[in-house]
PDB file of C-alpha atoms in Angstrom:
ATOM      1  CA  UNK C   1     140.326 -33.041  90.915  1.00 76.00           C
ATOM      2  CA  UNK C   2     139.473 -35.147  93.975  1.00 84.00           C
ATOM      3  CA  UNK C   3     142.762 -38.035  94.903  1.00 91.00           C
ATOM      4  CA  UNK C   4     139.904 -40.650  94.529  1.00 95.00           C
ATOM      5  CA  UNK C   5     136.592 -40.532  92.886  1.00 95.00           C
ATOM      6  CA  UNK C   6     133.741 -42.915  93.332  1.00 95.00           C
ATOM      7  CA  UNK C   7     130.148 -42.644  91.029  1.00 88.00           C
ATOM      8  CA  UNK C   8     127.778 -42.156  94.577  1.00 85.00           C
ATOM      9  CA  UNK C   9     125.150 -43.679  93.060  1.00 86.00           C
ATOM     10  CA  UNK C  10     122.869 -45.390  94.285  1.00 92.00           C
ATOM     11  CA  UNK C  11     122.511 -48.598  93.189  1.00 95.00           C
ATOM     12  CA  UNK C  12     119.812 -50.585  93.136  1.00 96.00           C
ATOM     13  CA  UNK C  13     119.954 -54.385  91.999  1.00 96.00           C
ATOM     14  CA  UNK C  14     117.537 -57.154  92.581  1.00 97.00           C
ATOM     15  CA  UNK C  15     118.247 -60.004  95.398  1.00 97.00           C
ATOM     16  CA  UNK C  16     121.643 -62.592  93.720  1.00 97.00           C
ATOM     17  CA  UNK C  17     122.847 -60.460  91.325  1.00 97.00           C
ATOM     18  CA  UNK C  18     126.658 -59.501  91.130  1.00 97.00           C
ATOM     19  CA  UNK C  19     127.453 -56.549  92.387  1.00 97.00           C
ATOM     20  CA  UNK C  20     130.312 -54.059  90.601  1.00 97.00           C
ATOM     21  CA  UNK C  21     131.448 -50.936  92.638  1.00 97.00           C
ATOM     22  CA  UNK C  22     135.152 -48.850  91.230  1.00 97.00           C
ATOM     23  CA  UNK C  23     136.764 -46.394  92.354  1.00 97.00           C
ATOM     24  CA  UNK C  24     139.886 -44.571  90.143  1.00 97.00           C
ATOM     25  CA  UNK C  25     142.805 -42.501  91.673  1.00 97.00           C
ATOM     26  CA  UNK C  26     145.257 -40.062  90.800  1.00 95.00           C
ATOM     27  CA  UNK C  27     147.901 -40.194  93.174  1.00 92.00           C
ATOM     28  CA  UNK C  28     150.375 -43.016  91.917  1.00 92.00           C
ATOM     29  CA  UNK C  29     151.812 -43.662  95.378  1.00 90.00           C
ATOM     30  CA  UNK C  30     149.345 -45.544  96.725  1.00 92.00           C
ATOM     31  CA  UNK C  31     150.210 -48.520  97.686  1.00 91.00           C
ATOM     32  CA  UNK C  32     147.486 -50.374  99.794  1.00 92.00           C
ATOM     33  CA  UNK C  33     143.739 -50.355  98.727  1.00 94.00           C
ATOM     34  CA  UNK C  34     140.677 -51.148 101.160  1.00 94.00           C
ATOM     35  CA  UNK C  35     137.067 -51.384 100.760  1.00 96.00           C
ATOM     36  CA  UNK C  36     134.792 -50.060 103.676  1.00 96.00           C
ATOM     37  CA  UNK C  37     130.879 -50.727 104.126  1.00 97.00           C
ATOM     38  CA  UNK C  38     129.233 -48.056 106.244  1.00 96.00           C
ATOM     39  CA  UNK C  39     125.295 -49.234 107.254  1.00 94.00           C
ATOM     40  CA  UNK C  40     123.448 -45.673 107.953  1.00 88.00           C
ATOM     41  CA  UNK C  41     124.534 -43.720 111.002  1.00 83.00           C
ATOM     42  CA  UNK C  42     127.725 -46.413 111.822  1.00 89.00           C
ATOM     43  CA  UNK C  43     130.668 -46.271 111.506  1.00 92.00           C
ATOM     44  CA  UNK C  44     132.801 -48.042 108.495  1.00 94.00           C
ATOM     45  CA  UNK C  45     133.465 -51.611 108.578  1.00 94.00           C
ATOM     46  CA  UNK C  46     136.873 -53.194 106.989  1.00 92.00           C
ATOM     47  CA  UNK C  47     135.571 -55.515 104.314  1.00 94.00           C
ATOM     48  CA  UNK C  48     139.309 -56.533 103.055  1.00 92.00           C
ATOM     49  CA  UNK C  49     142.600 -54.281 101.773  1.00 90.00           C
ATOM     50  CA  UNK C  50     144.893 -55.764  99.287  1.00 91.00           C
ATOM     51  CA  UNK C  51     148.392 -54.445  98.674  1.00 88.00           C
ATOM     52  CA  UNK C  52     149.748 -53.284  95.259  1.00 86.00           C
ATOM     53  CA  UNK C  53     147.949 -54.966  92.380  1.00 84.00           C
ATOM     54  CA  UNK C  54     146.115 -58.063  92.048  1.00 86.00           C
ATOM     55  CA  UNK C  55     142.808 -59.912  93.311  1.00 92.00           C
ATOM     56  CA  UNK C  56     142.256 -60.978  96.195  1.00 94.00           C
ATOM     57  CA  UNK C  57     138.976 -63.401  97.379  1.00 95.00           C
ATOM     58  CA  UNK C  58     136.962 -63.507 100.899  1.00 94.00           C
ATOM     59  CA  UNK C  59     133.515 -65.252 100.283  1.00 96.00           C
ATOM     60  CA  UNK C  60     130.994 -63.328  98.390  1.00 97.00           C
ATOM     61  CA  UNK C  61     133.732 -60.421  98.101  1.00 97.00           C
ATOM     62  CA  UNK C  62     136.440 -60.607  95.524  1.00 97.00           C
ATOM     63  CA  UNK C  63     138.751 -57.200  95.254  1.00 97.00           C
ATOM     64  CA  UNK C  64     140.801 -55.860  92.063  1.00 96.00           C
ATOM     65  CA  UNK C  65     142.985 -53.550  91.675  1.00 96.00           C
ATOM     66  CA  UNK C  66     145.250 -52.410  88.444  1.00 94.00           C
ATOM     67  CA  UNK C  67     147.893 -49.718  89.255  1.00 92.00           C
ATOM     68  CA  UNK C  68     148.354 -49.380  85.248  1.00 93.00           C
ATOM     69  CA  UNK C  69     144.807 -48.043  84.991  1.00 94.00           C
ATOM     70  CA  UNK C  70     144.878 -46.540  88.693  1.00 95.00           C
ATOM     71  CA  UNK C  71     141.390 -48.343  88.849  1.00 95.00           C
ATOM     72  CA  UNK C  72     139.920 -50.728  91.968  1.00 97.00           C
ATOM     73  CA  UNK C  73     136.929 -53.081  91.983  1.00 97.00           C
ATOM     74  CA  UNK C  74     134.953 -54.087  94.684  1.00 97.00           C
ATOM     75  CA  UNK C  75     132.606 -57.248  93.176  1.00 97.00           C
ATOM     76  CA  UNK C  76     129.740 -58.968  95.486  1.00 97.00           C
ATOM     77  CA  UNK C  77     128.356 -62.059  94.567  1.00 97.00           C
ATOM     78  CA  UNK C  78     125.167 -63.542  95.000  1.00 97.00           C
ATOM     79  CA  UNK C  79     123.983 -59.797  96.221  1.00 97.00           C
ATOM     80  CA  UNK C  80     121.887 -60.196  99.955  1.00 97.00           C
ATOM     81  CA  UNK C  81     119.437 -57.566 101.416  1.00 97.00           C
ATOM     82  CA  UNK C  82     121.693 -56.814 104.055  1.00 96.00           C
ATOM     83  CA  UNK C  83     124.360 -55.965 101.667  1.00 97.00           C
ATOM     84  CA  UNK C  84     122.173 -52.818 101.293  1.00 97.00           C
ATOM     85  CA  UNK C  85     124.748 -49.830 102.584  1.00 96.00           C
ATOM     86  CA  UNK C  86     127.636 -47.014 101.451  1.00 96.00           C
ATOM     87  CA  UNK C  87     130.451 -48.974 100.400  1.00 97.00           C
ATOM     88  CA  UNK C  88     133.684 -46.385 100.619  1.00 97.00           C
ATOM     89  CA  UNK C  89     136.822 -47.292  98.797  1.00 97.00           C
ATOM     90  CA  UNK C  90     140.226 -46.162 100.273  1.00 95.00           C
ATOM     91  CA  UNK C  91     143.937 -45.784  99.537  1.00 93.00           C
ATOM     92  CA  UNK C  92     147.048 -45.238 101.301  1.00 90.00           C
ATOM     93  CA  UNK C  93     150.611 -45.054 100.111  1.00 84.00           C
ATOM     94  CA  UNK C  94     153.424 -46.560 102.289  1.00 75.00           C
ATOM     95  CA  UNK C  95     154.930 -43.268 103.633  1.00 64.00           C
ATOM     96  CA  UNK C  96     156.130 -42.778 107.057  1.00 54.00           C
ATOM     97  CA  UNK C  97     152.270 -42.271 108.420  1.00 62.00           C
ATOM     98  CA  UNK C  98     149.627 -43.946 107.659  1.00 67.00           C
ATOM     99  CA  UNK C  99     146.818 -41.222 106.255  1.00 81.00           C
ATOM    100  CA  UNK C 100     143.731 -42.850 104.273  1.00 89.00           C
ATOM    101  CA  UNK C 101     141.927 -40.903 101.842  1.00 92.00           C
ATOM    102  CA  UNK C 102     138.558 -42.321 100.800  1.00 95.00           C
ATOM    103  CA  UNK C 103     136.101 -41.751  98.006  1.00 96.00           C
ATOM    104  CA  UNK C 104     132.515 -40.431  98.735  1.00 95.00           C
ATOM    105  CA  UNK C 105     131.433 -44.090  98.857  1.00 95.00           C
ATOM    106  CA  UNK C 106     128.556 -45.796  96.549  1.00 96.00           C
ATOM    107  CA  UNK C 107     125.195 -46.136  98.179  1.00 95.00           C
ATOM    108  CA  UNK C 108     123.825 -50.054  96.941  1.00 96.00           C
ATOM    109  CA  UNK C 109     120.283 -50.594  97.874  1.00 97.00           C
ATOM    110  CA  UNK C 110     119.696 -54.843  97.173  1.00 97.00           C
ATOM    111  CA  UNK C 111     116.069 -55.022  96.819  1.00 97.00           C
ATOM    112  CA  UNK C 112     114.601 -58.870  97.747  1.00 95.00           C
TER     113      UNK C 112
ATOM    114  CA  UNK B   1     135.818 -57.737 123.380  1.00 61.00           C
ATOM    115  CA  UNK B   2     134.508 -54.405 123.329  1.00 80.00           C
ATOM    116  CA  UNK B   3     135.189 -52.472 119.895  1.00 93.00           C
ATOM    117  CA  UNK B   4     136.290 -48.193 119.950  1.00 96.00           C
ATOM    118  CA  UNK B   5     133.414 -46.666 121.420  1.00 96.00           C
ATOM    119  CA  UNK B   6     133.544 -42.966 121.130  1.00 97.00           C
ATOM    120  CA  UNK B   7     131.487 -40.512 123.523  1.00 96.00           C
ATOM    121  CA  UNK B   8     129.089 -38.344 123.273  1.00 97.00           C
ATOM    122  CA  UNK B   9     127.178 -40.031 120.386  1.00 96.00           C
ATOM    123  CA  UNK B  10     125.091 -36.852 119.663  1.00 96.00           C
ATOM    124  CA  UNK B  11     126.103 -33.301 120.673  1.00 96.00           C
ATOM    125  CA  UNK B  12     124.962 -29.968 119.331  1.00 98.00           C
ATOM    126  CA  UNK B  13     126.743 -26.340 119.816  1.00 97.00           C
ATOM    127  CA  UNK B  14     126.222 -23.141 118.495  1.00 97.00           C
ATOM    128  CA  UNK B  15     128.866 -20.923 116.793  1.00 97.00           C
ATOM    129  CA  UNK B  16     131.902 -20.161 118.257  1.00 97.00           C
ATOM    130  CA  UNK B  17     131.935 -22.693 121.087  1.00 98.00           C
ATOM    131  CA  UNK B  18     134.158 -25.509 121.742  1.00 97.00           C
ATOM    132  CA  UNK B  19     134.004 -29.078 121.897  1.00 98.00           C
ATOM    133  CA  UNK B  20     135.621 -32.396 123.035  1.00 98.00           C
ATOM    134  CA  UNK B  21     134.997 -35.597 121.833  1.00 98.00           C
ATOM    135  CA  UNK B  22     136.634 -38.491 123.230  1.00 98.00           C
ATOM    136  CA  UNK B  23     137.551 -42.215 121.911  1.00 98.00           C
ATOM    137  CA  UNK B  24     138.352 -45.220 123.786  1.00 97.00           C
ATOM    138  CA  UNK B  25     140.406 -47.577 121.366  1.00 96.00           C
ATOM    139  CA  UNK B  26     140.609 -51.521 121.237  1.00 95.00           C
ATOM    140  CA  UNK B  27     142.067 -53.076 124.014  1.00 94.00           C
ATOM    141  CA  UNK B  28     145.965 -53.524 123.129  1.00 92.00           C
ATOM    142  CA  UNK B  29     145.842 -51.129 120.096  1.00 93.00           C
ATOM    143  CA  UNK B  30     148.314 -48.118 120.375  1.00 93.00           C
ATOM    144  CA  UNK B  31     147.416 -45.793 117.638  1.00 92.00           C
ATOM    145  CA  UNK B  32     144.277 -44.024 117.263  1.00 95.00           C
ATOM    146  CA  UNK B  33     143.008 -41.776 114.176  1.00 94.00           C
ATOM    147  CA  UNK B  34     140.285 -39.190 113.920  1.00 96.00           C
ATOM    148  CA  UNK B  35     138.321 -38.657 110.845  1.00 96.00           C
ATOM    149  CA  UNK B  36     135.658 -36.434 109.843  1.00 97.00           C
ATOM    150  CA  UNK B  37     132.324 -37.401 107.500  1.00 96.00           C
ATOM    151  CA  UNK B  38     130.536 -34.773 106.163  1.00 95.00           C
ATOM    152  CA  UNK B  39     127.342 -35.892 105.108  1.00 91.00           C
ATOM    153  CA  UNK B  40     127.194 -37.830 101.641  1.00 88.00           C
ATOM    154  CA  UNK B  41     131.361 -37.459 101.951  1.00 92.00           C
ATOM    155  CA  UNK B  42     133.642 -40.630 102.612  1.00 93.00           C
ATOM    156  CA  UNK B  43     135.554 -39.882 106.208  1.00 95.00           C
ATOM    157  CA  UNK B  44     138.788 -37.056 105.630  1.00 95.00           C
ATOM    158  CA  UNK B  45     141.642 -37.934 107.551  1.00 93.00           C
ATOM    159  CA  UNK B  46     142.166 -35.136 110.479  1.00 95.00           C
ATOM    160  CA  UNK B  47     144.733 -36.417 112.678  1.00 92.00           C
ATOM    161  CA  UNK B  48     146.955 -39.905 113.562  1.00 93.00           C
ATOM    162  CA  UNK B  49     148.457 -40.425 117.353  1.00 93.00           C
ATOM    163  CA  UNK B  50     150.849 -43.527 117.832  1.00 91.00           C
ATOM    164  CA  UNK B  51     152.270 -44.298 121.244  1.00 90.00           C
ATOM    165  CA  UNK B  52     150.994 -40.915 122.613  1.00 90.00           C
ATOM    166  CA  UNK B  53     152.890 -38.745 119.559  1.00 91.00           C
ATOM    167  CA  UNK B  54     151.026 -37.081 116.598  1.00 91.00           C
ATOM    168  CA  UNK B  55     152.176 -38.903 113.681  1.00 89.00           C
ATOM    169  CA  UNK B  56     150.043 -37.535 111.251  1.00 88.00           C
ATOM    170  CA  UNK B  57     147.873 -34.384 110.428  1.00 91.00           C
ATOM    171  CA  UNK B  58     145.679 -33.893 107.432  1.00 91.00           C
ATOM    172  CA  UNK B  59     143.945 -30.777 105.864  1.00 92.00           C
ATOM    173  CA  UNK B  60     142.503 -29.139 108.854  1.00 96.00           C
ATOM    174  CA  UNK B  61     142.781 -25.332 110.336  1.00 97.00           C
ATOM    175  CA  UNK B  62     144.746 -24.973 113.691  1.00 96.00           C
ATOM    176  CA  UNK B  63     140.810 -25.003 115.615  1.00 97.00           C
ATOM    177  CA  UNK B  64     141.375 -28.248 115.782  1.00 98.00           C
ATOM    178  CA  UNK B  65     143.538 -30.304 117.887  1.00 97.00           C
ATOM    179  CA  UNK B  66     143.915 -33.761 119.724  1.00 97.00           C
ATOM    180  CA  UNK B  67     146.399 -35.364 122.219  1.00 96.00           C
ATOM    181  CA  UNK B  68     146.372 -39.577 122.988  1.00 96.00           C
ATOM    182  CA  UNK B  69     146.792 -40.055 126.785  1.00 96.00           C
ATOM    183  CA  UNK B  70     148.543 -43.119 128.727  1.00 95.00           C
ATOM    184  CA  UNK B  71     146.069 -45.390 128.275  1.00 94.00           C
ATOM    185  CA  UNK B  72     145.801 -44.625 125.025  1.00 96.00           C
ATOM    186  CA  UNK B  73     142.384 -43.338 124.846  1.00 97.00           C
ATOM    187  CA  UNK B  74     142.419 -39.666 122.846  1.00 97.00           C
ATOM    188  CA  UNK B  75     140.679 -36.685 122.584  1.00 98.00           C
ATOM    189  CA  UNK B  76     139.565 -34.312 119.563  1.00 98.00           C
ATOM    190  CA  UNK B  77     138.978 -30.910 120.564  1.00 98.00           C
ATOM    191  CA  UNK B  78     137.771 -28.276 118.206  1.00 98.00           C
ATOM    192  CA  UNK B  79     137.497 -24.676 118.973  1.00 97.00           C
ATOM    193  CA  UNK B  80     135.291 -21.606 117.756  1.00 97.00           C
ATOM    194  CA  UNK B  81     133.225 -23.729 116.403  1.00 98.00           C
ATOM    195  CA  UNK B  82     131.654 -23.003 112.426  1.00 97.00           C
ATOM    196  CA  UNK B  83     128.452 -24.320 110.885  1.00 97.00           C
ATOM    197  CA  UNK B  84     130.780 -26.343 108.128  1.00 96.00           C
ATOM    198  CA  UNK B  85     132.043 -28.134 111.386  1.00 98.00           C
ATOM    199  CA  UNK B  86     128.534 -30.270 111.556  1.00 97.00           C
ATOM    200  CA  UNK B  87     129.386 -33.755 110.889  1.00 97.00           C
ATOM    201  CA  UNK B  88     130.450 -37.538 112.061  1.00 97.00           C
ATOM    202  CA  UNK B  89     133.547 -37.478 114.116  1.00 98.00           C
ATOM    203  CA  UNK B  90     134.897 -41.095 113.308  1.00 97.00           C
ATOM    204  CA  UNK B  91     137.645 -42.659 115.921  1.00 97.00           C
ATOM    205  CA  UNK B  92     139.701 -45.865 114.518  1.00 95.00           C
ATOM    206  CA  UNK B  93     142.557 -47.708 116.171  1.00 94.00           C
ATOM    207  CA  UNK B  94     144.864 -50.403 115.276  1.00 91.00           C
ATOM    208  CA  UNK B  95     147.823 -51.960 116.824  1.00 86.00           C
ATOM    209  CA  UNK B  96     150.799 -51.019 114.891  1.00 79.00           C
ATOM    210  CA  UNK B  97     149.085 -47.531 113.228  1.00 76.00           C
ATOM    211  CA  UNK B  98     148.591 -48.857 110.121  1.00 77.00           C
ATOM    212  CA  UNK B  99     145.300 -47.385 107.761  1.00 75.00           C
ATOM    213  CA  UNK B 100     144.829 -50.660 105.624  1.00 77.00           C
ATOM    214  CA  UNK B 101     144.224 -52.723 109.927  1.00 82.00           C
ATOM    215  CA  UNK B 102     142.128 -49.591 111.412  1.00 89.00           C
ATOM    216  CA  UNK B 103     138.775 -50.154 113.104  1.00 92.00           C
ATOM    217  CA  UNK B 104     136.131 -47.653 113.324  1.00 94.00           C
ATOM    218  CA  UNK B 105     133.893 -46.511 116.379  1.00 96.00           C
ATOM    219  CA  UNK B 106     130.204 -45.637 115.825  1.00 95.00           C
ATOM    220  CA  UNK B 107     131.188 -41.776 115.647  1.00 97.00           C
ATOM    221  CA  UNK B 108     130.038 -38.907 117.580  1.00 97.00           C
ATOM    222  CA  UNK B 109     127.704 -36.444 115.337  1.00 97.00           C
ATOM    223  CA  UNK B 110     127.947 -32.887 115.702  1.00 98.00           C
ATOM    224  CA  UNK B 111     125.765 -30.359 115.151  1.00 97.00           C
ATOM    225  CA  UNK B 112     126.657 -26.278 115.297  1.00 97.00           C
ATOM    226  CA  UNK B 113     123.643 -24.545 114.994  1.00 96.00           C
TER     227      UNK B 113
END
């Protein structure tokens, strides 16, 4: 069983429309959560982290996470085109490096 | 300011070679991390330098190996190269090392033929 596992989709929804991605995790030491989007042949972009549990807002993106369920939630309001990419979720616990492990990532196609 | 721009951005070997791939980090940012992204995979963590010292090493045979020089621009070098190597070779730095601040370069893909 994979550390973190992510449905790969893809997604299609129409132009506005609000967006759920999740991700779920084993490993109960993880301790800060980060979303990534990754546009085709680039590299991944930090869209926000959060630490521990809780929501957390920037614009159009609003992150969840509940440790109880060891599930995270990427939403996207008001879904634009150029939201169209791989959105990768990743975890990292607070040891004494700092290695990310990330799911497969959730390919969301926004169609105008 | 410029972001980490990695070098080459395409490169193909065949078996059994070698190869070096080589990151330039954020201006001011210490630590550097190398990932690798098979395609239709998220990026798996293959090594961390901070201040020029490996602080972290992930799943990865002894082939591969990496060292962070003075100016804190690193290298990735991977030897006898296999066909499961083929992939994006993803650089990120950050200033203090940690994962949650990292930011990624473009990536250098590699093909082994």
């Amino acid at each position: 069983q994979k550390e973190v596992e992510q449905d790969p989709g893809p997604l299609s929804v129409p132009e506005g429309a609000i967006v759920s991605l999740n991700c779920t995790y084993s490993n109960s030491a993880f301790q800060y959560f980060m979303w990534y989007r990754q546009y085709s042949r680039k590299g991944p972009e930090l869209l926000m982290y959060t630490y521990s549990s809780g929501n957390k807002e920037d614009g159009r993106f609003t992150a969840q996470v509940d440790k109880s369920s060891k599930y995270i939630s990427l939403f996207i309001r008001d879904s634009q085109p150029s939201d169209s990419a791989t959105y990768l979720c990743a975890m990292m616990d607070s040891g004494g490096y700092q290695k990310v492990t990330f799911g497969t990532g959730t390919k969301l196609q926004v169609i105008p | 300011d410029a972001g980490v721009t990695q070098s080459p951005t395409h490169l193909i070997k065949t078996r059994g070679q070698h190869v070096t791939l080589r990151c330039s980090p954020i201006s001011g940012h210490k630590s550097v991390s190398w990932y690798q992204q098979v395609l239709g995979q998220g990026p798996q963590f293959i090594f961390q330098y901070y201040e020029k010292e490996e602080r972290g090493r992930g799943n990865f045979p002894d082939r591969f190996s990496a060292r962070q020089f003075p100016n804190y621009s690193s290298e990735l070098n991977v030897n006898a190269l296999l066909l499961g190597d083929s992939a994006l070779y993803l650089c990120a730095s950050s200033t203090t090392g940690m994962g949650f601040e990292q930011f990624f370069g473009p990536g250098t893909r590699l093909t082994v033929l």
